[in-house]
Amino acid sequence: MLKMKKKNRRIKKYIPFFNAGIKEFLVYKAQVYGWLLIGIIEILFLFFLYHAIYKNAPEGMNSIINGFTFYEMILYGATSFIFANIVSSETGWNIFVEVRDGTIVNTLTKPVSYRLRHLFTCFGNAFFKICFVALPLLVILYGVFIGFGFVSFEPLQFILNVLFFILFMFVAILINDSVQYLVGMLTFYTQHMFGLDMFITSIKTFLSGAMVPLAYMGVFGVVFSYLPFAFLASTPILVLMGKIEILSIIMFLAIAIGYEILLEFINHLLFRHCVKKIVVQGG
């Protein structure tokens, strides 16, 4: 009982950071509208691109290319864009700003875990995005595609897919935030973030299947599907769309959790080394 109370007290210390994550997203409402506008443009681009590809395929618009029908490709692209917003994290940039301004010194002296502080902030941000942006959009998106008969799912199987998708979504948030935390740690050495963030974002976008489904990459796509980046887009979306069998889902979930544990272990070791080399710009 006493141990439970101590654990509850430890968790309560990070609730303010969770709330800060929600408030951080509320402050910048314009980014939501900008994100929606970019999403509409991107989906229209995908529509015309794949319409041209399928129209010129041997069986026309009824073709199945790499396991996807035309409407499944559009659904994959739209889901990928929404999912990328769900799992996005600003942890790397937040760490860089603290290192640049020197405020990290004040943070490290507080009786809270530096890693958990950023993680709970990320959770707060993700909670708001899921509840008020992503979830409504996904319900509307799949409702339209299923309602108009563009795609079809067996009801009970789809419910199971949704449950697994939620698990993968939570793990994806953890993995992406761990990667961002790792990038943030690297700024202790580089003292710069923009180029590093652009490089990591490009790698994640390509290897995760967010840009092009991994099924289109042949043998390389098979290899990439076992890398941690695949769990940031490709695998969760394919699970939701019923493209992965139950045994493979469990295997991929175990692999994803293993990657998260490995990333956190690396981050722990790197943090212990970084705090010994703090160099504040201008200070």
PDB file of C-alpha atoms in Angstrom:
ATOM      1  CA  MET A   1       0.000   0.000   0.000  1.00  0.00           C
ATOM      2  CA  LEU A   2       2.831   2.349   0.911  1.00  0.00           C
ATOM      3  CA  LYS A   3       4.618   1.525  -2.360  1.00  0.00           C
ATOM      4  CA  MET A   4       1.450   2.325  -4.309  1.00  0.00           C
ATOM      5  CA  LYS A   5       1.173   5.724  -2.647  1.00  0.00           C
ATOM      6  CA  LYS A   6       4.797   6.508  -3.477  1.00  0.00           C
ATOM      7  CA  LYS A   7       4.229   5.551  -7.113  1.00  0.00           C
ATOM      8  CA  ASN A   8       1.124   7.755  -7.275  1.00  0.00           C
ATOM      9  CA  ARG A   9       3.089  10.676  -5.878  1.00  0.00           C
ATOM     10  CA  ARG A  10       5.804  10.152  -8.467  1.00  0.00           C
ATOM     11  CA  ILE A  11       3.249  10.122 -11.275  1.00  0.00           C
ATOM     12  CA  LYS A  12       1.461  13.215  -9.944  1.00  0.00           C
ATOM     13  CA  LYS A  13       4.727  15.166 -10.271  1.00  0.00           C
ATOM     14  CA  TYR A  14       4.471  14.818 -14.045  1.00  0.00           C
ATOM     15  CA  ILE A  15       0.783  15.703 -14.457  1.00  0.00           C
ATOM     16  CA  PRO A  16       1.621  19.437 -14.843  1.00  0.00           C
ATOM     17  CA  PHE A  17       3.884  18.547 -17.779  1.00  0.00           C
ATOM     18  CA  PHE A  18       1.024  16.528 -19.316  1.00  0.00           C
ATOM     19  CA  ASN A  19      -1.255  19.561 -18.959  1.00  0.00           C
ATOM     20  CA  ALA A  20       1.479  21.777 -20.408  1.00  0.00           C
ATOM     21  CA  GLY A  21       1.541  19.557 -23.489  1.00  0.00           C
ATOM     22  CA  ILE A  22      -2.191  20.133 -23.993  1.00  0.00           C
ATOM     23  CA  LYS A  23      -1.898  23.883 -23.466  1.00  0.00           C
ATOM     24  CA  GLU A  24       1.076  24.058 -25.826  1.00  0.00           C
ATOM     25  CA  PHE A  25      -1.084  22.692 -28.631  1.00  0.00           C
ATOM     26  CA  LEU A  26      -3.972  25.031 -27.767  1.00  0.00           C
ATOM     27  CA  VAL A  27      -1.756  28.117 -27.935  1.00  0.00           C
ATOM     28  CA  TYR A  28      -0.830  27.480 -31.565  1.00  0.00           C
ATOM     29  CA  LYS A  29      -4.272  26.880 -33.078  1.00  0.00           C
ATOM     30  CA  ALA A  30      -3.153  28.261 -36.428  1.00  0.00           C
ATOM     31  CA  GLN A  31      -0.929  25.228 -36.920  1.00  0.00           C
ATOM     32  CA  VAL A  32      -4.026  22.995 -36.825  1.00  0.00           C
ATOM     33  CA  TYR A  33      -5.645  24.935 -39.673  1.00  0.00           C
ATOM     34  CA  GLY A  34      -2.365  24.976 -41.592  1.00  0.00           C
ATOM     35  CA  TRP A  35      -1.980  21.232 -41.051  1.00  0.00           C
ATOM     36  CA  LEU A  36      -5.524  20.593 -42.342  1.00  0.00           C
ATOM     37  CA  LEU A  37      -4.905  22.737 -45.419  1.00  0.00           C
ATOM     38  CA  ILE A  38      -1.655  20.899 -46.182  1.00  0.00           C
ATOM     39  CA  GLY A  39      -3.474  17.599 -45.621  1.00  0.00           C
ATOM     40  CA  ILE A  40      -6.173  18.437 -48.153  1.00  0.00           C
ATOM     41  CA  ILE A  41      -3.564  19.464 -50.740  1.00  0.00           C
ATOM     42  CA  GLU A  42      -1.512  16.301 -50.114  1.00  0.00           C
ATOM     43  CA  ILE A  43      -4.550  14.008 -50.413  1.00  0.00           C
ATOM     44  CA  LEU A  44      -5.596  15.701 -53.665  1.00  0.00           C
ATOM     45  CA  PHE A  45      -2.059  15.229 -54.971  1.00  0.00           C
ATOM     46  CA  LEU A  46      -2.177  11.525 -54.050  1.00  0.00           C
ATOM     47  CA  PHE A  47      -5.588  11.180 -55.679  1.00  0.00           C
ATOM     48  CA  PHE A  48      -4.460  12.542 -59.047  1.00  0.00           C
ATOM     49  CA  LEU A  49      -1.103  10.735 -58.901  1.00  0.00           C
ATOM     50  CA  TYR A  50      -2.518   7.287 -58.188  1.00  0.00           C
ATOM     51  CA  HIS A  51      -5.489   7.905 -60.477  1.00  0.00           C
ATOM     52  CA  ALA A  52      -3.026   8.312 -63.338  1.00  0.00           C
ATOM     53  CA  ILE A  53      -1.069   5.213 -62.251  1.00  0.00           C
ATOM     54  CA  TYR A  54      -4.110   2.948 -61.932  1.00  0.00           C
ATOM     55  CA  LYS A  55      -5.801   4.326 -65.032  1.00  0.00           C
ATOM     56  CA  ASN A  56      -2.824   3.242 -67.141  1.00  0.00           C
ATOM     57  CA  ALA A  57      -2.505  -0.155 -65.410  1.00  0.00           C
ATOM     58  CA  PRO A  58      -3.462  -3.318 -67.397  1.00  0.00           C
ATOM     59  CA  GLU A  59      -6.849  -3.673 -65.671  1.00  0.00           C
ATOM     60  CA  GLY A  60      -7.478   0.051 -65.377  1.00  0.00           C
ATOM     61  CA  MET A  61      -9.031   1.418 -62.189  1.00  0.00           C
ATOM     62  CA  ASN A  62      -9.875  -2.126 -61.059  1.00  0.00           C
ATOM     63  CA  SER A  63      -6.185  -3.046 -60.884  1.00  0.00           C
ATOM     64  CA  ILE A  64      -4.550  -4.266 -57.699  1.00  0.00           C
ATOM     65  CA  ILE A  65      -0.987  -2.978 -57.495  1.00  0.00           C
ATOM     66  CA  ASN A  66       1.291  -4.406 -54.800  1.00  0.00           C
ATOM     67  CA  GLY A  67      -1.755  -5.552 -52.855  1.00  0.00           C
ATOM     68  CA  PHE A  68      -3.607  -2.217 -52.965  1.00  0.00           C
ATOM     69  CA  THR A  69      -6.676  -1.160 -54.923  1.00  0.00           C
ATOM     70  CA  PHE A  70      -6.957   2.479 -55.996  1.00  0.00           C
ATOM     71  CA  TYR A  71      -9.214   3.427 -53.088  1.00  0.00           C
ATOM     72  CA  GLU A  72      -7.047   1.534 -50.607  1.00  0.00           C
ATOM     73  CA  MET A  73      -4.058   3.577 -51.761  1.00  0.00           C
ATOM     74  CA  ILE A  74      -5.938   6.835 -51.176  1.00  0.00           C
ATOM     75  CA  LEU A  75      -7.100   5.567 -47.784  1.00  0.00           C
ATOM     76  CA  TYR A  76      -3.531   4.555 -46.902  1.00  0.00           C
ATOM     77  CA  GLY A  77      -2.179   7.974 -47.886  1.00  0.00           C
ATOM     78  CA  ALA A  78      -4.843   9.890 -45.929  1.00  0.00           C
ATOM     79  CA  THR A  79      -4.429   7.685 -42.851  1.00  0.00           C
ATOM     80  CA  SER A  80      -0.658   8.059 -43.062  1.00  0.00           C
ATOM     81  CA  PHE A  81      -0.924  11.850 -43.007  1.00  0.00           C
ATOM     82  CA  ILE A  82      -3.233  11.821 -39.965  1.00  0.00           C
ATOM     83  CA  PHE A  83      -1.136   9.214 -38.141  1.00  0.00           C
ATOM     84  CA  ALA A  84       2.053  11.204 -38.698  1.00  0.00           C
ATOM     85  CA  ASN A  85       0.416  14.118 -36.886  1.00  0.00           C
ATOM     86  CA  ILE A  86      -0.611  11.889 -33.978  1.00  0.00           C
ATOM     87  CA  VAL A  87       2.879  10.535 -33.302  1.00  0.00           C
ATOM     88  CA  SER A  88       4.759  13.785 -34.001  1.00  0.00           C
ATOM     89  CA  SER A  89       6.896  15.118 -31.170  1.00  0.00           C
ATOM     90  CA  GLU A  90       8.620  18.414 -30.410  1.00  0.00           C
ATOM     91  CA  THR A  91      10.913  16.906 -27.778  1.00  0.00           C
ATOM     92  CA  GLY A  92      14.049  17.325 -29.870  1.00  0.00           C
ATOM     93  CA  TRP A  93      13.386  21.012 -30.516  1.00  0.00           C
ATOM     94  CA  ASN A  94      12.428  21.614 -26.872  1.00  0.00           C
ATOM     95  CA  ILE A  95      15.722  20.139 -25.691  1.00  0.00           C
ATOM     96  CA  PHE A  96      17.646  22.193 -28.255  1.00  0.00           C
ATOM     97  CA  VAL A  97      15.973  25.416 -27.073  1.00  0.00           C
ATOM     98  CA  GLU A  98      16.839  24.587 -23.449  1.00  0.00           C
ATOM     99  CA  VAL A  99      20.461  23.900 -24.380  1.00  0.00           C
ATOM    100  CA  ARG A 100      20.676  27.058 -26.486  1.00  0.00           C
ATOM    101  CA  ASP A 101      19.095  29.337 -23.864  1.00  0.00           C
ATOM    102  CA  GLY A 102      20.766  27.690 -20.882  1.00  0.00           C
ATOM    103  CA  THR A 103      17.439  26.937 -19.156  1.00  0.00           C
ATOM    104  CA  ILE A 104      18.355  23.252 -19.116  1.00  0.00           C
ATOM    105  CA  VAL A 105      20.524  23.957 -16.069  1.00  0.00           C
ATOM    106  CA  ASN A 106      17.447  25.006 -14.087  1.00  0.00           C
ATOM    107  CA  THR A 107      15.544  21.949 -15.307  1.00  0.00           C
ATOM    108  CA  LEU A 108      18.232  19.487 -14.288  1.00  0.00           C
ATOM    109  CA  THR A 109      18.258  20.803 -10.718  1.00  0.00           C
ATOM    110  CA  LYS A 110      14.558  19.996 -10.223  1.00  0.00           C
ATOM    111  CA  PRO A 111      13.539  16.716  -8.500  1.00  0.00           C
ATOM    112  CA  VAL A 112      12.000  15.262 -11.661  1.00  0.00           C
ATOM    113  CA  SER A 113      13.257  12.916 -14.352  1.00  0.00           C
ATOM    114  CA  TYR A 114      14.380  14.896 -17.402  1.00  0.00           C
ATOM    115  CA  ARG A 115      13.214  12.096 -19.699  1.00  0.00           C
ATOM    116  CA  LEU A 116       9.795  11.668 -18.077  1.00  0.00           C
ATOM    117  CA  ARG A 117       9.238  15.403 -18.087  1.00  0.00           C
ATOM    118  CA  HIS A 118       9.525  15.528 -21.884  1.00  0.00           C
ATOM    119  CA  LEU A 119       7.630  12.258 -22.298  1.00  0.00           C
ATOM    120  CA  PHE A 120       4.606  13.475 -20.340  1.00  0.00           C
ATOM    121  CA  THR A 121       4.633  16.749 -22.279  1.00  0.00           C
ATOM    122  CA  CYS A 122       4.538  14.685 -25.475  1.00  0.00           C
ATOM    123  CA  PHE A 123       1.665  12.583 -24.066  1.00  0.00           C
ATOM    124  CA  GLY A 124      -0.345  15.716 -23.300  1.00  0.00           C
ATOM    125  CA  ASN A 125       0.180  17.023 -26.807  1.00  0.00           C
ATOM    126  CA  ALA A 126      -0.720  13.648 -28.347  1.00  0.00           C
ATOM    127  CA  PHE A 127      -3.825  13.299 -26.138  1.00  0.00           C
ATOM    128  CA  PHE A 128      -5.272  16.556 -27.442  1.00  0.00           C
ATOM    129  CA  LYS A 129      -4.430  15.760 -31.069  1.00  0.00           C
ATOM    130  CA  ILE A 130      -5.974  12.284 -30.845  1.00  0.00           C
ATOM    131  CA  CYS A 131      -9.199  13.363 -29.132  1.00  0.00           C
ATOM    132  CA  PHE A 132      -9.935  16.603 -30.982  1.00  0.00           C
ATOM    133  CA  VAL A 133      -8.226  16.268 -34.364  1.00  0.00           C
ATOM    134  CA  ALA A 134      -7.124  12.795 -35.437  1.00  0.00           C
ATOM    135  CA  LEU A 135      -9.958  10.661 -34.042  1.00  0.00           C
ATOM    136  CA  PRO A 136     -12.790  12.730 -35.605  1.00  0.00           C
ATOM    137  CA  LEU A 137     -10.939  12.799 -38.944  1.00  0.00           C
ATOM    138  CA  LEU A 138     -10.321   9.037 -38.921  1.00  0.00           C
ATOM    139  CA  VAL A 139     -13.970   8.314 -38.072  1.00  0.00           C
ATOM    140  CA  ILE A 140     -15.144  10.555 -40.925  1.00  0.00           C
ATOM    141  CA  LEU A 141     -12.537   9.165 -43.344  1.00  0.00           C
ATOM    142  CA  TYR A 142     -13.301   5.482 -42.741  1.00  0.00           C
ATOM    143  CA  GLY A 143     -17.020   6.189 -42.448  1.00  0.00           C
ATOM    144  CA  VAL A 144     -17.035   7.724 -45.934  1.00  0.00           C
ATOM    145  CA  PHE A 145     -14.896   5.003 -47.533  1.00  0.00           C
ATOM    146  CA  ILE A 146     -16.900   2.180 -45.937  1.00  0.00           C
ATOM    147  CA  GLY A 147     -20.267   3.907 -46.394  1.00  0.00           C
ATOM    148  CA  PHE A 148     -19.753   4.474 -50.117  1.00  0.00           C
ATOM    149  CA  GLY A 149     -18.390   0.964 -50.598  1.00  0.00           C
ATOM    150  CA  PHE A 150     -14.899   2.048 -51.632  1.00  0.00           C
ATOM    151  CA  VAL A 151     -13.459  -0.464 -49.137  1.00  0.00           C
ATOM    152  CA  SER A 152     -15.044  -3.208 -47.063  1.00  0.00           C
ATOM    153  CA  PHE A 153     -14.167  -4.791 -43.728  1.00  0.00           C
ATOM    154  CA  GLU A 154     -15.591  -7.720 -41.776  1.00  0.00           C
ATOM    155  CA  PRO A 155     -17.124  -5.995 -38.689  1.00  0.00           C
ATOM    156  CA  LEU A 156     -15.604  -8.106 -35.897  1.00  0.00           C
ATOM    157  CA  GLN A 157     -12.226  -8.255 -37.609  1.00  0.00           C
ATOM    158  CA  PHE A 158     -12.237  -4.485 -38.113  1.00  0.00           C
ATOM    159  CA  ILE A 159     -12.975  -3.924 -34.403  1.00  0.00           C
ATOM    160  CA  LEU A 160     -10.005  -6.162 -33.547  1.00  0.00           C
ATOM    161  CA  ASN A 161      -7.853  -4.242 -36.032  1.00  0.00           C
ATOM    162  CA  VAL A 162      -8.859  -0.954 -34.404  1.00  0.00           C
ATOM    163  CA  LEU A 163      -7.837  -2.257 -30.968  1.00  0.00           C
ATOM    164  CA  PHE A 164      -4.437  -3.366 -32.259  1.00  0.00           C
ATOM    165  CA  PHE A 165      -4.105  -0.052 -34.105  1.00  0.00           C
ATOM    166  CA  ILE A 166      -4.570   1.807 -30.803  1.00  0.00           C
ATOM    167  CA  LEU A 167      -1.810  -0.303 -29.214  1.00  0.00           C
ATOM    168  CA  PHE A 168       0.517   0.382 -32.142  1.00  0.00           C
ATOM    169  CA  MET A 169      -0.368   4.075 -31.978  1.00  0.00           C
ATOM    170  CA  PHE A 170       0.709   4.257 -28.324  1.00  0.00           C
ATOM    171  CA  VAL A 171       3.956   2.399 -29.077  1.00  0.00           C
ATOM    172  CA  ALA A 172       4.562   4.626 -32.131  1.00  0.00           C
ATOM    173  CA  ILE A 173       4.254   7.736 -29.949  1.00  0.00           C
ATOM    174  CA  LEU A 174       6.833   6.268 -27.573  1.00  0.00           C
ATOM    175  CA  ILE A 175       9.235   5.278 -30.368  1.00  0.00           C
ATOM    176  CA  ASN A 176       9.023   8.624 -32.169  1.00  0.00           C
ATOM    177  CA  ASP A 177       9.471  10.564 -28.941  1.00  0.00           C
ATOM    178  CA  SER A 178      12.467   8.374 -28.081  1.00  0.00           C
ATOM    179  CA  VAL A 179      13.977   9.162 -31.489  1.00  0.00           C
ATOM    180  CA  GLN A 180      13.301  12.865 -30.963  1.00  0.00           C
ATOM    181  CA  TYR A 181      14.845  12.692 -27.493  1.00  0.00           C
ATOM    182  CA  LEU A 182      17.906  11.048 -29.042  1.00  0.00           C
ATOM    183  CA  VAL A 183      18.111  13.854 -31.619  1.00  0.00           C
ATOM    184  CA  GLY A 184      17.783  16.387 -28.806  1.00  0.00           C
ATOM    185  CA  MET A 185      20.681  14.738 -26.979  1.00  0.00           C
ATOM    186  CA  LEU A 186      22.822  15.078 -30.111  1.00  0.00           C
ATOM    187  CA  THR A 187      22.367  18.862 -29.999  1.00  0.00           C
ATOM    188  CA  PHE A 188      24.553  18.834 -26.886  1.00  0.00           C
ATOM    189  CA  TYR A 189      27.377  18.136 -29.326  1.00  0.00           C
ATOM    190  CA  THR A 190      26.248  19.845 -32.549  1.00  0.00           C
ATOM    191  CA  GLN A 191      24.742  22.986 -30.959  1.00  0.00           C
ATOM    192  CA  HIS A 192      22.447  23.066 -34.009  1.00  0.00           C
ATOM    193  CA  MET A 193      19.076  21.468 -34.683  1.00  0.00           C
ATOM    194  CA  PHE A 194      17.619  22.512 -38.043  1.00  0.00           C
ATOM    195  CA  GLY A 195      19.803  20.398 -40.350  1.00  0.00           C
ATOM    196  CA  LEU A 196      19.776  17.450 -37.960  1.00  0.00           C
ATOM    197  CA  ASP A 197      15.995  17.525 -37.675  1.00  0.00           C
ATOM    198  CA  MET A 198      15.569  17.780 -41.452  1.00  0.00           C
ATOM    199  CA  PHE A 199      17.821  14.759 -41.938  1.00  0.00           C
ATOM    200  CA  ILE A 200      16.019  12.614 -39.347  1.00  0.00           C
ATOM    201  CA  THR A 201      12.589  13.669 -40.648  1.00  0.00           C
ATOM    202  CA  SER A 202      13.552  12.704 -44.208  1.00  0.00           C
ATOM    203  CA  ILE A 203      14.821   9.313 -43.047  1.00  0.00           C
ATOM    204  CA  LYS A 204      11.668   8.676 -40.994  1.00  0.00           C
ATOM    205  CA  THR A 205       9.337   9.733 -43.797  1.00  0.00           C
ATOM    206  CA  PHE A 206      11.002   7.424 -46.312  1.00  0.00           C
ATOM    207  CA  LEU A 207      11.700   4.363 -44.146  1.00  0.00           C
ATOM    208  CA  SER A 208       8.342   4.504 -42.336  1.00  0.00           C
ATOM    209  CA  GLY A 209       6.355   4.127 -45.551  1.00  0.00           C
ATOM    210  CA  ALA A 210       4.642   7.467 -45.009  1.00  0.00           C
ATOM    211  CA  MET A 211       5.833   8.749 -48.377  1.00  0.00           C
ATOM    212  CA  VAL A 212       5.435   5.522 -50.391  1.00  0.00           C
ATOM    213  CA  PRO A 213       4.071   2.205 -49.024  1.00  0.00           C
ATOM    214  CA  LEU A 214       6.877  -0.206 -48.216  1.00  0.00           C
ATOM    215  CA  ALA A 215       5.125  -2.776 -50.425  1.00  0.00           C
ATOM    216  CA  TYR A 216       6.237  -0.678 -53.422  1.00  0.00           C
ATOM    217  CA  MET A 217       9.923  -1.058 -52.499  1.00  0.00           C
ATOM    218  CA  GLY A 218      10.299  -4.785 -53.173  1.00  0.00           C
ATOM    219  CA  VAL A 219      12.870  -6.608 -51.076  1.00  0.00           C
ATOM    220  CA  PHE A 220      14.021  -3.331 -49.534  1.00  0.00           C
ATOM    221  CA  GLY A 221      10.479  -2.746 -48.289  1.00  0.00           C
ATOM    222  CA  VAL A 222      10.540  -6.144 -46.551  1.00  0.00           C
ATOM    223  CA  VAL A 223      13.786  -5.212 -44.797  1.00  0.00           C
ATOM    224  CA  PHE A 224      12.515  -1.733 -43.889  1.00  0.00           C
ATOM    225  CA  SER A 225       9.340  -3.243 -42.365  1.00  0.00           C
ATOM    226  CA  TYR A 226      11.484  -4.679 -39.549  1.00  0.00           C
ATOM    227  CA  LEU A 227      13.170  -1.366 -38.733  1.00  0.00           C
ATOM    228  CA  PRO A 228      11.802   0.877 -35.948  1.00  0.00           C
ATOM    229  CA  PHE A 229      10.684   3.548 -38.437  1.00  0.00           C
ATOM    230  CA  ALA A 230       8.096   1.191 -39.983  1.00  0.00           C
ATOM    231  CA  PHE A 231       6.128   1.375 -36.740  1.00  0.00           C
ATOM    232  CA  LEU A 232       5.694   5.131 -37.216  1.00  0.00           C
ATOM    233  CA  ALA A 233       3.378   4.686 -40.216  1.00  0.00           C
ATOM    234  CA  SER A 234       3.378   1.545 -42.353  1.00  0.00           C
ATOM    235  CA  THR A 235       2.743  -1.222 -39.812  1.00  0.00           C
ATOM    236  CA  PRO A 236      -0.007   0.494 -37.747  1.00  0.00           C
ATOM    237  CA  ILE A 237      -1.861   1.590 -40.894  1.00  0.00           C
ATOM    238  CA  LEU A 238      -1.652  -1.857 -42.505  1.00  0.00           C
ATOM    239  CA  VAL A 239      -2.967  -3.329 -39.252  1.00  0.00           C
ATOM    240  CA  LEU A 240      -5.943  -0.968 -39.321  1.00  0.00           C
ATOM    241  CA  MET A 241      -6.625  -1.786 -42.965  1.00  0.00           C
ATOM    242  CA  GLY A 242      -6.518  -5.538 -42.287  1.00  0.00           C
ATOM    243  CA  LYS A 243      -3.427  -6.147 -44.411  1.00  0.00           C
ATOM    244  CA  ILE A 244      -1.519  -8.034 -41.689  1.00  0.00           C
ATOM    245  CA  GLU A 245      -2.500 -11.369 -40.141  1.00  0.00           C
ATOM    246  CA  ILE A 246      -2.996 -11.762 -36.403  1.00  0.00           C
ATOM    247  CA  LEU A 247       0.217 -13.734 -35.742  1.00  0.00           C
ATOM    248  CA  SER A 248       2.276 -11.199 -37.677  1.00  0.00           C
ATOM    249  CA  ILE A 249       0.571  -8.383 -35.755  1.00  0.00           C
ATOM    250  CA  ILE A 250       1.650  -9.894 -32.431  1.00  0.00           C
ATOM    251  CA  MET A 251       5.186 -10.448 -33.762  1.00  0.00           C
ATOM    252  CA  PHE A 252       5.480  -6.844 -34.998  1.00  0.00           C
ATOM    253  CA  LEU A 253       4.092  -5.527 -31.707  1.00  0.00           C
ATOM    254  CA  ALA A 254       6.753  -7.455 -29.790  1.00  0.00           C
ATOM    255  CA  ILE A 255       9.461  -6.128 -32.130  1.00  0.00           C
ATOM    256  CA  ALA A 256       8.196  -2.556 -31.697  1.00  0.00           C
ATOM    257  CA  ILE A 257       8.267  -2.838 -27.905  1.00  0.00           C
ATOM    258  CA  GLY A 258      11.783  -4.281 -28.122  1.00  0.00           C
ATOM    259  CA  TYR A 259      12.918  -1.298 -30.203  1.00  0.00           C
ATOM    260  CA  GLU A 260      11.405   1.106 -27.682  1.00  0.00           C
ATOM    261  CA  ILE A 261      13.270  -0.550 -24.802  1.00  0.00           C
ATOM    262  CA  LEU A 262      16.523  -0.428 -26.798  1.00  0.00           C
ATOM    263  CA  LEU A 263      16.045   3.248 -27.684  1.00  0.00           C
ATOM    264  CA  GLU A 264      15.362   4.196 -24.082  1.00  0.00           C
ATOM    265  CA  PHE A 265      18.457   2.295 -22.951  1.00  0.00           C
ATOM    266  CA  ILE A 266      20.579   4.168 -25.515  1.00  0.00           C
ATOM    267  CA  ASN A 267      18.999   7.476 -24.462  1.00  0.00           C
ATOM    268  CA  HIS A 268      19.760   6.743 -20.814  1.00  0.00           C
ATOM    269  CA  LEU A 269      23.439   6.108 -21.545  1.00  0.00           C
ATOM    270  CA  LEU A 270      23.683   9.122 -23.849  1.00  0.00           C
ATOM    271  CA  PHE A 271      22.033  11.431 -21.313  1.00  0.00           C
ATOM    272  CA  ARG A 272      24.524  10.406 -18.617  1.00  0.00           C
ATOM    273  CA  HIS A 273      27.334  11.402 -20.965  1.00  0.00           C
ATOM    274  CA  CYS A 274      25.654  14.593 -22.236  1.00  0.00           C
ATOM    275  CA  VAL A 275      25.091  16.187 -18.827  1.00  0.00           C
ATOM    276  CA  LYS A 276      28.870  16.120 -18.291  1.00  0.00           C
ATOM    277  CA  LYS A 277      29.412  18.135 -21.474  1.00  0.00           C
ATOM    278  CA  ILE A 278      26.811  20.913 -21.211  1.00  0.00           C
ATOM    279  CA  VAL A 279      27.911  23.925 -23.226  1.00  0.00           C
ATOM    280  CA  VAL A 280      25.426  26.812 -23.277  1.00  0.00           C
ATOM    281  CA  GLN A 281      25.643  29.046 -26.320  1.00  0.00           C
ATOM    282  CA  GLY A 282      26.641  32.537 -25.335  1.00  0.00           C
ATOM    283  CA  GLY A 283      27.339  31.460 -21.785  1.00  0.00           C
TER     284      GLY A 283
END
